[in-house]
XYZ file of C-alpha atoms in Angstrom:
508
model
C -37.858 -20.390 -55.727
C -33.968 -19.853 -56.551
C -32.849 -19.256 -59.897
C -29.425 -21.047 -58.290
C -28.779 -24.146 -57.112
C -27.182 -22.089 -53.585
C -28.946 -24.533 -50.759
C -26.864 -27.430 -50.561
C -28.150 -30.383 -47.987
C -25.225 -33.183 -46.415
C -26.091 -36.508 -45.518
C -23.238 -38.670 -44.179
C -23.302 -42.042 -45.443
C -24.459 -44.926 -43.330
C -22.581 -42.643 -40.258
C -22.488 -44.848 -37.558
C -21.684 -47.167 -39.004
C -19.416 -45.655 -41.082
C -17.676 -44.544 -37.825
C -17.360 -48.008 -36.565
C -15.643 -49.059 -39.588
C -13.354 -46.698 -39.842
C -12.375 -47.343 -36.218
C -11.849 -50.769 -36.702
C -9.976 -52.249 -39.995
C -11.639 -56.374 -39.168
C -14.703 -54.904 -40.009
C -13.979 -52.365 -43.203
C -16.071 -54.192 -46.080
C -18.004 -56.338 -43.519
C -21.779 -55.993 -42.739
C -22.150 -53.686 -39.529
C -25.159 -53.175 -37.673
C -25.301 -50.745 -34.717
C -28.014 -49.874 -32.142
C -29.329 -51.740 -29.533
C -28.541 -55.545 -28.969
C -31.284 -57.065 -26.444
C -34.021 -58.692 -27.353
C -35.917 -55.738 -28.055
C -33.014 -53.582 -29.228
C -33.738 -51.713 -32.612
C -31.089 -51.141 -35.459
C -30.154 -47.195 -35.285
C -27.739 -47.673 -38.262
C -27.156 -50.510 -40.800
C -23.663 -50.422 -43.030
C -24.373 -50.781 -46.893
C -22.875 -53.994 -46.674
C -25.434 -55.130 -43.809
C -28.204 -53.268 -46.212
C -27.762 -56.220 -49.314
C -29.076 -58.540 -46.697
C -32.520 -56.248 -46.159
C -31.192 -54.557 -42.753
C -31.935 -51.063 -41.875
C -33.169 -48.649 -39.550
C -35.800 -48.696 -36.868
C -35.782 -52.674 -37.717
C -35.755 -55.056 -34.578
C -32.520 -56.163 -34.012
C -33.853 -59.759 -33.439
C -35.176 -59.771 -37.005
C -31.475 -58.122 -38.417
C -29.856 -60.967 -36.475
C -32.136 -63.081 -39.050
C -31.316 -61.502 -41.971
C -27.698 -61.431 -41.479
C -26.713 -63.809 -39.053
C -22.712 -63.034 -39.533
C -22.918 -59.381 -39.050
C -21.151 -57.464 -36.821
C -23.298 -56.110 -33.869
C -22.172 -53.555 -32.020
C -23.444 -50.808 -29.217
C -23.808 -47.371 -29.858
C -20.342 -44.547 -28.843
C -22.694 -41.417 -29.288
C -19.577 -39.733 -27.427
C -17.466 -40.442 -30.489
C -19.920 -39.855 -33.436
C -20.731 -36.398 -31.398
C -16.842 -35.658 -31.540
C -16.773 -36.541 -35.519
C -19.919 -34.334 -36.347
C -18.333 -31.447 -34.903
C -15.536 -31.354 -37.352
C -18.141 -31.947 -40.492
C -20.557 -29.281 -38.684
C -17.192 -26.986 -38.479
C -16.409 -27.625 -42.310
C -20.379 -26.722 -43.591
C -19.973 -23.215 -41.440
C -16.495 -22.692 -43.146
C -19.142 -22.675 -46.384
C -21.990 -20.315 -44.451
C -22.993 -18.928 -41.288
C -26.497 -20.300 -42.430
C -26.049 -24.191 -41.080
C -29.209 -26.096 -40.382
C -28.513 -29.009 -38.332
C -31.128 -31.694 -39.017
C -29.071 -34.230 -36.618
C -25.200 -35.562 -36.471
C -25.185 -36.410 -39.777
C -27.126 -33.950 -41.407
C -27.346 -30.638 -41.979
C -28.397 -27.764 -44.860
C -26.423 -24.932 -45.642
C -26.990 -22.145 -47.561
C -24.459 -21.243 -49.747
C -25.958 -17.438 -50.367
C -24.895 -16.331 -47.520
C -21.674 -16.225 -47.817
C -19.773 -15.371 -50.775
C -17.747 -18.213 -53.202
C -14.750 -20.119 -51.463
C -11.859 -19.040 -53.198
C -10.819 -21.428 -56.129
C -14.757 -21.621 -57.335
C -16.965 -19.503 -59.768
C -20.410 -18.770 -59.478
C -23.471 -20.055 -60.558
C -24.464 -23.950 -60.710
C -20.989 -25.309 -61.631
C -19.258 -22.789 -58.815
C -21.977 -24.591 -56.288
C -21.052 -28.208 -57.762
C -17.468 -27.445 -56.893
C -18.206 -26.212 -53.407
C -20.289 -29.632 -52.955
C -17.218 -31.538 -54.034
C -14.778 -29.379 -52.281
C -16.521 -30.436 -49.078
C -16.943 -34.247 -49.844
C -13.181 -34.320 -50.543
C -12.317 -31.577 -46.696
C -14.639 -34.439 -45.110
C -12.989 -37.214 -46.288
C -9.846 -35.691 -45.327
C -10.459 -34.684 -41.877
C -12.407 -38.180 -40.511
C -12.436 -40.598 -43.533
C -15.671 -40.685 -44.155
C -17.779 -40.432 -47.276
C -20.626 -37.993 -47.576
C -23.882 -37.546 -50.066
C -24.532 -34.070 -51.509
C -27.676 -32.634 -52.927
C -27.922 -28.988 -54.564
C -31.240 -27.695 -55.855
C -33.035 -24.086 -55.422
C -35.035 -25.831 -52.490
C -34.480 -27.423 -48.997
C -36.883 -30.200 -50.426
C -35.438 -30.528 -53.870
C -31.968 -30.617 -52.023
C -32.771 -33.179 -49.798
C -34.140 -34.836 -52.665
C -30.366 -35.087 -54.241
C -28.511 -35.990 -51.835
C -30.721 -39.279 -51.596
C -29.961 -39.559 -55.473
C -26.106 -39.186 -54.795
C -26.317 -41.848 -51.976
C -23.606 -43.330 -51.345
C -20.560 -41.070 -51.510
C -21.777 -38.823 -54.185
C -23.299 -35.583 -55.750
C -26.334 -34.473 -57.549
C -26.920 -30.931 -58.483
C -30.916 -30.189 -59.927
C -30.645 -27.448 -61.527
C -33.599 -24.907 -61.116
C -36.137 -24.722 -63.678
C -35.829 -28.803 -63.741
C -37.759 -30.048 -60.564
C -41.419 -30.824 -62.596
C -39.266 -33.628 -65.292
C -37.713 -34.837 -62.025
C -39.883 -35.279 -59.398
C -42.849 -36.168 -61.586
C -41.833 -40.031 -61.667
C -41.161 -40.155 -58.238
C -43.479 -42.014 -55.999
C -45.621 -39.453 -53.829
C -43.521 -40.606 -50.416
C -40.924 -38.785 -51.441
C -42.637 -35.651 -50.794
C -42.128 -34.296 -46.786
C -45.082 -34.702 -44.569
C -46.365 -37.799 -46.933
C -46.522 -40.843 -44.797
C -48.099 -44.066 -44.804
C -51.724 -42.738 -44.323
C -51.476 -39.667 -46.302
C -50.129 -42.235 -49.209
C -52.799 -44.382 -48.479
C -54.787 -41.747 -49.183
C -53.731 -40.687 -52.199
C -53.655 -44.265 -53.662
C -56.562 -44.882 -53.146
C -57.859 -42.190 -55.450
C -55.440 -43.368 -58.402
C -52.408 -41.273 -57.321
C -48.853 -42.750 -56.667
C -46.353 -40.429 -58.474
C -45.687 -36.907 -57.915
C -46.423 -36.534 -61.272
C -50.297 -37.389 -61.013
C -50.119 -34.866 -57.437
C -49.571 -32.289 -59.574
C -52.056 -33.341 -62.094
C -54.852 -33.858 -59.555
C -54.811 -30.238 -58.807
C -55.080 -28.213 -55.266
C -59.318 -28.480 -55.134
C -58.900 -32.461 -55.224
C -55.928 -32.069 -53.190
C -57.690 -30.244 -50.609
C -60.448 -32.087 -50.706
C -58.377 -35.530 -50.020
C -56.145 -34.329 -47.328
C -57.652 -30.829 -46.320
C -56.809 -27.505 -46.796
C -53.325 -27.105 -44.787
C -51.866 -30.581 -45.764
C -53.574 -30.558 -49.378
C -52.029 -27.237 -50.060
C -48.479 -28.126 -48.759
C -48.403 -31.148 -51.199
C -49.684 -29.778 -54.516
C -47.124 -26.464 -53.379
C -44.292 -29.457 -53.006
C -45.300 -31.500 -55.902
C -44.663 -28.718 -58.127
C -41.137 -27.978 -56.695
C -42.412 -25.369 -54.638
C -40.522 -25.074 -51.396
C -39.559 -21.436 -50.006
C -38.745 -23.068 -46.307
C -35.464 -20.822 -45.556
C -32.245 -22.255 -43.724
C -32.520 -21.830 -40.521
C -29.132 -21.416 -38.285
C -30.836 -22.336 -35.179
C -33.356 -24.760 -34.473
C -34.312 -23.862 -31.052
C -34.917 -27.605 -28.988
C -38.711 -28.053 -28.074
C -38.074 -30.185 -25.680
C -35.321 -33.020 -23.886
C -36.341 -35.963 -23.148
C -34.847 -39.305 -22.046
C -36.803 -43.298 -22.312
C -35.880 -47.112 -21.771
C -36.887 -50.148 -23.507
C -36.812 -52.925 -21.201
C -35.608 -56.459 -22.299
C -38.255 -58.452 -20.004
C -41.528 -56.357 -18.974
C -41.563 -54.794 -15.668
C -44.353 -55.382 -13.441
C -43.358 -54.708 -9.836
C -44.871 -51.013 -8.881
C -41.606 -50.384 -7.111
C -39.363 -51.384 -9.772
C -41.231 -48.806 -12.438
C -41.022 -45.960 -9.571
C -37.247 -47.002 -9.513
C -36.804 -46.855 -12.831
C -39.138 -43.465 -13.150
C -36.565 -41.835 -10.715
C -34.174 -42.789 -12.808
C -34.766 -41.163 -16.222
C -36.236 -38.128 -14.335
C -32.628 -37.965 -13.114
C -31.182 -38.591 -16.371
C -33.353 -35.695 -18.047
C -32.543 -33.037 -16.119
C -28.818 -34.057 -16.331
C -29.468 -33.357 -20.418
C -31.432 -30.154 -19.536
C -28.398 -28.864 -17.634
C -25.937 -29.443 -19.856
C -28.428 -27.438 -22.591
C -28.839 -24.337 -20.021
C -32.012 -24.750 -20.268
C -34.854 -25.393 -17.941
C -38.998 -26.134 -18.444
C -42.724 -26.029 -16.994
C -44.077 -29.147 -18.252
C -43.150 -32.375 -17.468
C -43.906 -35.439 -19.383
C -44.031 -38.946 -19.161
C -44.323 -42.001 -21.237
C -45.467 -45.466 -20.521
C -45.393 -48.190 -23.370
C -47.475 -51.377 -22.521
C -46.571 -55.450 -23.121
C -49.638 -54.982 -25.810
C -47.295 -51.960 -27.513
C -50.206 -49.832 -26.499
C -48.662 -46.042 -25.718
C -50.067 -43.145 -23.770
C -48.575 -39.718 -22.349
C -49.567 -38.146 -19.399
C -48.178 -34.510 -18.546
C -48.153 -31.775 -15.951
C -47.069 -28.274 -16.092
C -45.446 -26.835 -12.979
C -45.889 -23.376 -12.286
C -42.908 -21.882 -13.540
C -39.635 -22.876 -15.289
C -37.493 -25.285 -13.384
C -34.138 -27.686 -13.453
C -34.410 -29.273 -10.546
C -33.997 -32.946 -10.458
C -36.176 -32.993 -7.374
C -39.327 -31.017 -9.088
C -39.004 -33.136 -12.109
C -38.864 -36.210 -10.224
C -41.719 -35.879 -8.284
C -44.164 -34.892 -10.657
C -42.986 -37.600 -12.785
C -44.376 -39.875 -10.102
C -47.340 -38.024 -9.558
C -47.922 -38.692 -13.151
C -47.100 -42.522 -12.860
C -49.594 -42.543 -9.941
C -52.137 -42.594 -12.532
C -50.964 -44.947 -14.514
C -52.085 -48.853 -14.114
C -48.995 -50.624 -14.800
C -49.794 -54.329 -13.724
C -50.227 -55.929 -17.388
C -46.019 -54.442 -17.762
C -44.334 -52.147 -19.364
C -41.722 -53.171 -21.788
C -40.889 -49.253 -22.368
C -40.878 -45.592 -19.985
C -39.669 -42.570 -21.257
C -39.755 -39.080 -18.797
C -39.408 -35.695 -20.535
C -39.230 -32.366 -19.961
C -41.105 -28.975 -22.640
C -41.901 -25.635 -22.601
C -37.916 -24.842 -22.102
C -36.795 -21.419 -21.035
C -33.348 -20.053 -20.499
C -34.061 -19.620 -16.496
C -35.537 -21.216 -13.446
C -37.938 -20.414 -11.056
C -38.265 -21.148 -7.649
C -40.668 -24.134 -7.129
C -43.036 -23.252 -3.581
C -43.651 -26.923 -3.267
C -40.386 -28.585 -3.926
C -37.440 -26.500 -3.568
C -38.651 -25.748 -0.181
C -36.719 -28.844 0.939
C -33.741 -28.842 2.829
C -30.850 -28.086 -0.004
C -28.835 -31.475 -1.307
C -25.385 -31.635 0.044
C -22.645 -30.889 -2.929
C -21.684 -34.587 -2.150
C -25.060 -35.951 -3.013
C -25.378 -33.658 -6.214
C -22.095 -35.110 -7.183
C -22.971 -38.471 -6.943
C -26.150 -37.961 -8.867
C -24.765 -36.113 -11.270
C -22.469 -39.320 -11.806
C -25.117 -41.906 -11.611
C -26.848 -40.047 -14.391
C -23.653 -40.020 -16.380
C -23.032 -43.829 -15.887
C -27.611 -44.486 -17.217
C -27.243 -42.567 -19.981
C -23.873 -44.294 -21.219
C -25.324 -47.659 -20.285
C -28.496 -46.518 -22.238
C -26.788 -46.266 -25.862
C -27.259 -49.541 -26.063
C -29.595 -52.266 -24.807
C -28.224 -55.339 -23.883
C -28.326 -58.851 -22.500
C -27.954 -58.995 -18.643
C -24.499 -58.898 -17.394
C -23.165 -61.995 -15.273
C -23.913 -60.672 -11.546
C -20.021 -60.509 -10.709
C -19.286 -58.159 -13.054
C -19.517 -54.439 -11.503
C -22.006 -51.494 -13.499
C -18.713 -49.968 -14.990
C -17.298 -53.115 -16.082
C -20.283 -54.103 -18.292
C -18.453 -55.166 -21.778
C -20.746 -54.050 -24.524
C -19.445 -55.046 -28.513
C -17.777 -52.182 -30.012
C -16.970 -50.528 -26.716
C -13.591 -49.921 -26.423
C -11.009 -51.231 -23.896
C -7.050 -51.541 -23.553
C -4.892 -54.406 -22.322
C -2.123 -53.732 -19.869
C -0.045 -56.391 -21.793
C -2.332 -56.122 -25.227
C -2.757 -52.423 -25.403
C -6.008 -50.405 -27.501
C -8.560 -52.993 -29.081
C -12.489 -53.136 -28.995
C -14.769 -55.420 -27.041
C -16.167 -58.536 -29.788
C -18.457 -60.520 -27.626
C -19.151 -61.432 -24.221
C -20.601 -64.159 -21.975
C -20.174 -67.312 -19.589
C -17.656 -65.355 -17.629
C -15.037 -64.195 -20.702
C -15.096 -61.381 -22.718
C -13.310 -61.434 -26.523
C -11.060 -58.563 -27.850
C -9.921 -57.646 -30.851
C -6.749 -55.700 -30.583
C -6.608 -52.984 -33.037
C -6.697 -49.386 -33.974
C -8.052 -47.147 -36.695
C -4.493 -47.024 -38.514
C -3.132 -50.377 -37.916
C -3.570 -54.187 -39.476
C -6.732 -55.830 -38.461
C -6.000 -57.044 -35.264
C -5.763 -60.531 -33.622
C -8.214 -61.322 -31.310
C -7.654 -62.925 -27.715
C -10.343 -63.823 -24.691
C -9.742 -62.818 -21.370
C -12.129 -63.747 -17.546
C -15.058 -60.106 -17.319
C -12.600 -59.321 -14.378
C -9.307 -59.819 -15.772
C -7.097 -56.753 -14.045
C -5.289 -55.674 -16.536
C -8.350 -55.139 -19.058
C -9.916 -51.987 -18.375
C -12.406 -49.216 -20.716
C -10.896 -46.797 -22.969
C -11.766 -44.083 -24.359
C -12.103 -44.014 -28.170
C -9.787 -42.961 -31.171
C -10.949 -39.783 -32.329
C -11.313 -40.126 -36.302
C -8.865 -37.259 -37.472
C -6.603 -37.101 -40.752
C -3.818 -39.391 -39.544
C -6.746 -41.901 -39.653
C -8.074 -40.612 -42.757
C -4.515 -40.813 -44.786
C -4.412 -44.622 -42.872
C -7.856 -45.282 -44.817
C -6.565 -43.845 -48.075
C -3.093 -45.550 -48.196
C -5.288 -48.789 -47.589
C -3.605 -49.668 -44.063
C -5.976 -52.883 -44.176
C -5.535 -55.612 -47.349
C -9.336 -54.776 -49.516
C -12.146 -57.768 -48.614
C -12.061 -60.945 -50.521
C -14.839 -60.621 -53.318
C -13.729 -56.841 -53.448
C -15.909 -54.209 -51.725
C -18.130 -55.512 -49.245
C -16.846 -59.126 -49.482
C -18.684 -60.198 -52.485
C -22.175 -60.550 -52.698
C -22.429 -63.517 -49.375
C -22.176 -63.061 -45.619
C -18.261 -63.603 -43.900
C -17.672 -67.535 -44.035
C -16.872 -66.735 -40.476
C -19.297 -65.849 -37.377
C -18.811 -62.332 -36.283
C -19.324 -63.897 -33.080
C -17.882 -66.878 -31.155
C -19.488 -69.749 -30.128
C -18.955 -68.817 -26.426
C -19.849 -65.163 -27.041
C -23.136 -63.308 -27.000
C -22.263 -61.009 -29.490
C -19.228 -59.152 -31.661
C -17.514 -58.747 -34.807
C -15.082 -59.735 -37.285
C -14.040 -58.804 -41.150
C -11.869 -57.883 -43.382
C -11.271 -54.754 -44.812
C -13.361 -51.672 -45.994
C -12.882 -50.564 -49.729
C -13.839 -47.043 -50.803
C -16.935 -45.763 -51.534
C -17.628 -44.774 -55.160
C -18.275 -41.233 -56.018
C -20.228 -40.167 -58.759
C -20.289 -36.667 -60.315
């Protein structure tokens, strides 16, 4: 263990969300919801606003819908929040060159490995001022808030910056973690999920406290010797997992849920073909190639099984990978329907081999590469969110998903609200203007067209500081009831509307 609180751990605050509201001042205070909108869509990221009303992640978006009925739901711009991550990823390895990305909106650094920014001493209050340092460069660059944890320990660090949720800090200073973890309840430990806390509640322990307590022989003989060791290592603060600057990816996968099951055997090939195309397009773009393909079938029942085959040598061809996806599917009994199918690709290497049985085909034309390589682009932007069926007139690229944005030729920027019965609603705004007035137009109105989004960058961020939108009735996040209006009209399937966002409050 550290005798220095040096590993600090980020955690942007609700960050999709948070994204969303930046880029659009109707909904800054507002309950957003973003993820997938279908009838089996799931919630990848509730606002704090949406959280009051018992939203959050991994929930069905049906049930969200429930719970707050006057939310804004939107679709997911992974393109954008990738673009914003960047420049908070760039700020931690201003800090280090030791940057652990855990995903786009989290990441540890250690702060040892490189020496003090200038302006800060050493020591815990010289790492307290390079955790607020960054919360205020963050805020700066993209307007966003961030939660910092500092501790001797990625665990204890990760630990914080839960405590300092939202938009704050808390430093643990080493030599502290028994009086502070010992009240909290054994989940909060890594690796201790539902069954392993099962487990331990059922022998009379539910704090970390009582972990520690039971000692390692009980512990081991509870959850065995690996796992039981782990915990009664964690439970006393004990955590000597370095940063790690590169995680090296595993494997790249790519799946579907489906709004209404599939059961026609062509229609799952179809749809097989189509994720195996979509994987290797991800697998490209990583340099990398693999031996083992995978796939994944979900049933109606929500019954799941894997089947895999590994090829006999490295390979990123879409061809390979497509046809021993099928294979795989062959021995699958898919009648009953699948509501979700998945195709993936492991055992990644930096090069290819030639495949005997498959690359032995006559070589694609650059024409039909091309046009692959664009129907793969066009799936995996459709996939980022799940939605209702288009109306049939309405072409693939034309498909208006809420929160996707568009511009008017008459109108100019704004963001798609809702959408159905032939009309789509817009509200036209950008991330450092007024909240925006909103207008409805026919799905193939001309002059409406996609966009590509504003990029959150300190113009926006001084926009969101000088308050460029009037603060939400009820203060920050409108008072403690839904919007008195719909976020979506009576003629649309789904949107959003608000008022503004206040700032988050930052604690030392």
């Amino acid at each position: 263990m550290r005798t220095e609180p040096t590993i600090l751990h980020l955690d942007m605050d609700a960050f999709f969300a948070a994204v969303e509201q930046a880029s659009k001042p109707s909904l800054r205070g507002k309950p957003v919801v973003v993820g997938g909108l279908g009838p089996r869509g799931v919630v990848s990221t509730a606002s704090y606003e949406a959280r009051r009303f018992g939203v959050h992640s991994a929930m069905p978006t049906a049930q969200a819908r429930r719970l707050a009925p006057n939310a804004a739901y939107l679709g997911t711009r992974f393109g954008l929040y990738r673009a914003v991550s960047e420049v908070v990823m760039e700020l931690l390895h201003a800090l280090s060159p030791l940057v652990e990305p855990l995903s786009l909106d989290e990441a540890f650094v250690d702060l040892e490995a490189h020496e003090a920014p200038a302006g800060t001493q050493g020591g815990a209050e010289g790492a307290r001022q390079v955790g607020e340092r960054l919360r205020r460069d963050i805020r700066a660059a993209t307007g966003l808030s961030g939660s910092v944890g500092l501790a001797g320990s990625k665990m204890l660090a990760k630990i914080a910056s839960e405590e300092a949720k939202p938009d704050g800090l808390v430093l643990i200073e080493p030599g502290t973690e028994r009086d502070r973890l010992a009240p909290m309840s054994v989940r909060t430990l890594p690796g201790v999920g539902p069954a392993t806390g099962e487990v331990l509640r059922r022998a009379g322990i539910t704090t970390i406290g009582e972990v520690a307590e039971a000692g390692a022989d009980e512990l081991l003989r509870l959850l065995g010797k690996a796992h039981g060791t782990a915990v009664h290592a964690m439970a006393h603060g004990v955590d000597e997992r370095p940063v790690v600057a590169e995680r090296d990816a595993k494997s790249v996968s790519v799946e579907d849920t489906y709004d209404v099951d599939l059961t026609d055997r062509t229609r799952v090939r179809l749809e097989v073909e189509r994720l195996a195309r979509r994987c290797v397009t991800r697998l490209r773009a990583a340099g990398r190639s693999g031996r083992t393909v995978v796939i994944k079938v979900r049933s109606y029942d929500f019954s799941t099984l894997t089947r895999s085959e590994t090829l006999r040598g490295p390979t990123d061809d879409p061809g390979v990978v497509r046809e021993a996806a099928l294979r795989l599917l062959d021995g699958v009994d898919t009648t009953a329907g699948v509501r979700l199918l998945g195709v993936g690709v492991s055992g990644l290497a930096d090069f290819t081999q030639e495949d005997l049985f498959a690359q032995a085909q006559a070589a694609r034309s650059e024409a039909e590469a091309e046009a692959a390589r664009q129907a793969a682009e066009a799936d995996a932007e459709r996939d980022s969110a799940v939605v209702e069926e288009p109306d049939a007139a309405v072409p693939a690229d034309r498909q208006w998903i809420p929160g996707r944005d568009v511009r008017h030729a008459a109108h100019g920027r704004g963001w798609v609200q809702g959408s159905g019965v032939g009309k789509v609603t817009v509200r036209f705004e950008e991330p450092d203007t007024p909240p925006g007035r909103v207008r409805t137009f026919a799905v193939d109105d001309p002059e409406l067209e996609p966009a590509e989004p504003v990029m959150l960058d300190a113009r926006v961020a001084e926009a969101l500081a000088r308050g460029a939108a009037p603060a939400p009735e009820g203060g920050p996040g409108g008072g403690a009831g839904q919007s008195p209006a719909p976020a979506i009209r009576p003629k649309s399937r789904s949107g959003g509307a608000g008022a503004s966002w206040g700032s988050g409050v930052s604690r030392p």
